[in-house]
XYZ file of C-alpha atoms in Angstrom:
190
model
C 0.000 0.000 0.000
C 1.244 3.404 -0.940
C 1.975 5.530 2.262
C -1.206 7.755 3.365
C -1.030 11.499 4.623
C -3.391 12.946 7.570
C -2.432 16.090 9.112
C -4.354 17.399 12.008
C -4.261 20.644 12.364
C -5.400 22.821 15.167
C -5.228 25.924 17.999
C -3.393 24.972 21.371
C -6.166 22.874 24.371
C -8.269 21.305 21.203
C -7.070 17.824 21.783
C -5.214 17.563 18.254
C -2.477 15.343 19.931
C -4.728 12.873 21.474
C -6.717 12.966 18.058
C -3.138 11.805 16.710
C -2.631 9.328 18.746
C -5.633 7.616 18.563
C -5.517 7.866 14.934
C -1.944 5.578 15.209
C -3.091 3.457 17.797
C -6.197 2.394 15.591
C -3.786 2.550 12.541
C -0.986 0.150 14.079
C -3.489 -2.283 15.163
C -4.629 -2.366 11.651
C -1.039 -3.426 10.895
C 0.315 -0.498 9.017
C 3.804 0.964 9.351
C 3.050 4.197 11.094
C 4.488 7.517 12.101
C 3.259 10.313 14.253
C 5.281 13.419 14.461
C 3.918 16.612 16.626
C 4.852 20.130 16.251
C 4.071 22.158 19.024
C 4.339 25.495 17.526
C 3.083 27.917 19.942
C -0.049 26.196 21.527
C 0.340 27.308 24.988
C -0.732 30.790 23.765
C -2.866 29.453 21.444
C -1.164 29.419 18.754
C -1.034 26.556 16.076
C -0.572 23.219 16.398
C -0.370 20.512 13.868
C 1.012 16.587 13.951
C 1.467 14.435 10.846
C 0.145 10.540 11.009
C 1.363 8.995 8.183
C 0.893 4.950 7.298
C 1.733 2.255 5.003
C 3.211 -1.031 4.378
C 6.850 1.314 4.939
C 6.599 4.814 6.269
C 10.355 6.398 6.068
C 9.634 9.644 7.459
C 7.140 11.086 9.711
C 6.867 14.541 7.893
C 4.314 15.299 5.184
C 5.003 17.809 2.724
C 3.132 20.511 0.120
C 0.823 18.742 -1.729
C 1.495 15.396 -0.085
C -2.286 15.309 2.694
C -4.614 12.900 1.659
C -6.776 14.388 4.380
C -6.958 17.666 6.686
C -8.101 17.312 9.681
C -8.594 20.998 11.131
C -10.106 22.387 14.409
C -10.733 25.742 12.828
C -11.354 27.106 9.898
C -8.428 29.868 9.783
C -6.427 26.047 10.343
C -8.084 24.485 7.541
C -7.057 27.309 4.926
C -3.553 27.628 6.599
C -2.510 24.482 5.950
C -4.260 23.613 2.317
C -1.374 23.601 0.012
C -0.510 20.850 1.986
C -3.332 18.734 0.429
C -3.147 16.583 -2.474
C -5.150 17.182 -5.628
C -7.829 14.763 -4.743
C -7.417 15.281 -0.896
C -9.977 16.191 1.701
C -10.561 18.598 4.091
C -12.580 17.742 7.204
C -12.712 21.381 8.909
C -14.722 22.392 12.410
C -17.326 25.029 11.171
C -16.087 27.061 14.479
C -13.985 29.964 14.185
C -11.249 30.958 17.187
C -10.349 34.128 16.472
C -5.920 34.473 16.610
C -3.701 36.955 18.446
C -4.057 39.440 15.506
C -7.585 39.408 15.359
C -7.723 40.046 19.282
C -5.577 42.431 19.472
C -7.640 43.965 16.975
C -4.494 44.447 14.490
C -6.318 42.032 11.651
C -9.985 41.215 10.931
C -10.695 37.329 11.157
C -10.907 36.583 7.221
C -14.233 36.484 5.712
C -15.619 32.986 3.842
C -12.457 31.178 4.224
C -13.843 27.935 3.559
C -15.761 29.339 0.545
C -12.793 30.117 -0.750
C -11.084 27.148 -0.654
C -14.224 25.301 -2.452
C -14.048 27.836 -4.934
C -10.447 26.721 -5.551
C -12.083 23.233 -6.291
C -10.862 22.278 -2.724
C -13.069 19.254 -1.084
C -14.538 20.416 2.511
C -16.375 18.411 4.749
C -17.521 21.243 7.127
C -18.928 19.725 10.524
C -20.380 21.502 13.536
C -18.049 19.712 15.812
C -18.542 21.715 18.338
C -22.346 21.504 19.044
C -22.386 17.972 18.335
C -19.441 17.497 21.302
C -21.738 19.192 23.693
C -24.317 17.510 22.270
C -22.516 14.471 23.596
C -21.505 15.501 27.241
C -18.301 17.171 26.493
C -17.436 20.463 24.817
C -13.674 19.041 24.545
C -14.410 16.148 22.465
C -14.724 18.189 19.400
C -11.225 16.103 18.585
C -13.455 12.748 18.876
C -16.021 13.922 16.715
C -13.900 14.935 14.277
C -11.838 11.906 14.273
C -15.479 10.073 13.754
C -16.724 11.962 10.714
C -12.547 11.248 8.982
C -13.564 7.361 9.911
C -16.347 8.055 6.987
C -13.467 7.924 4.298
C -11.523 5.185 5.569
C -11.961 1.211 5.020
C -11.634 0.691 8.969
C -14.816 -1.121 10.619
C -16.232 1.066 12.936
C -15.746 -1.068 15.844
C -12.492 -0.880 15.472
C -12.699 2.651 15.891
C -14.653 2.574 18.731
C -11.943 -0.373 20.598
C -8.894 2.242 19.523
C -10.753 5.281 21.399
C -11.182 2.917 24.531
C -7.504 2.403 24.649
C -6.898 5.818 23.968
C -8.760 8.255 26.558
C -9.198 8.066 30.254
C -11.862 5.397 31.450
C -13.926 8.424 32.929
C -13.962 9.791 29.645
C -14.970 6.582 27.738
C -19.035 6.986 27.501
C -19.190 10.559 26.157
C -16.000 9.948 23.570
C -18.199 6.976 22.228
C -21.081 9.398 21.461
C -18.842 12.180 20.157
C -17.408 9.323 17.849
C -21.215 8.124 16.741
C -22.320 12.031 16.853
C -19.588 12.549 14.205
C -19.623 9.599 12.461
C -23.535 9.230 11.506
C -23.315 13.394 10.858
């Protein structure tokens, strides 16, 4: 199997790195090769935050380049449009329809940019635009807008769902087991 691309992209506090590693836990127990890599950037003030998972029969590096994404996973939309050239031709973008406005825009020295994901179809861009965040309250928790996500990206992969389900078990706190199942099902079935 050719190596696949998912970048998760996100603001510091929205659970991208958990999303990650859930993402490789379900992905090694499917028996690919498979590489995480994190980069921080400035997360603890917000700030961006994006890790690569990328799997195959033999993944050499854990860095995805321009144009190499099969998917997008982003927290944000200002995320999603950041980090687009990234994306293959045929990639996809599965974006959180909410917007968190940066430094810049709260400092009031920029404007948060207007139809950013409109653009981006415009460009002939795919976008799978999800209220993650209503349908993470929806199921208990306002933080597992990362679950929800990660269950409407398990719409475009060949992975049976309870397999999904097993790899989020493994993957959050016990306490946290019950409402990370429903975000899952909230964003799968979405």
């Amino acid at each position: 199997m050719e190596t696949k691309n998912v970048m998760i992209v996100g603001v510091g506090g929205q659970g991208s790195l958990l999303a990650s590693k859930l993402l490789g836990k379900l992905l090694t127990a499917e028996g690919y090769d498979v590489k995480v890599s994190e980069v921080h950037g400035m997360s603890q003030r917000g700030g961006s935050v994006v890790t690569y998972v990328r799997f195959g029969d033999k993944v050499y590096s854990p860095v995805i380049s321009k144009g190499e994404a099969d998917f997008i996973v982003s927290f944000e939309k200002i995320e999603a449009a950041r980090y687009a050239d990234t994306l293959k031709k045929d990639g996809k973008i599965v974006v959180n329809s909410q917007m968190i406005d940066p430094m810049p825009v709260i400092t009031g020295a920029a404007e948060y940019p207007e139809n950013v994901l409109e653009e981006l179809k415009a460009k002939g861009v795919f976008v799978d635009e999800i209220d993650a965040l209503s349908l993470a309250q929806q199921a208990g928790n306002a933080k597992s807008v990362n679950i929800v996500l990660m269950g409407r990206l398990a719409k475009y992969f060949h992975i049976d769902y309870e397999k999904w389900l097993e790899a989020i078990k493994v993957s959050v706190k016990p306490q946290f087991v019950d409402v990370n199942l429903k975000a899952f099902e909230l964003g799968y079935r979405y």
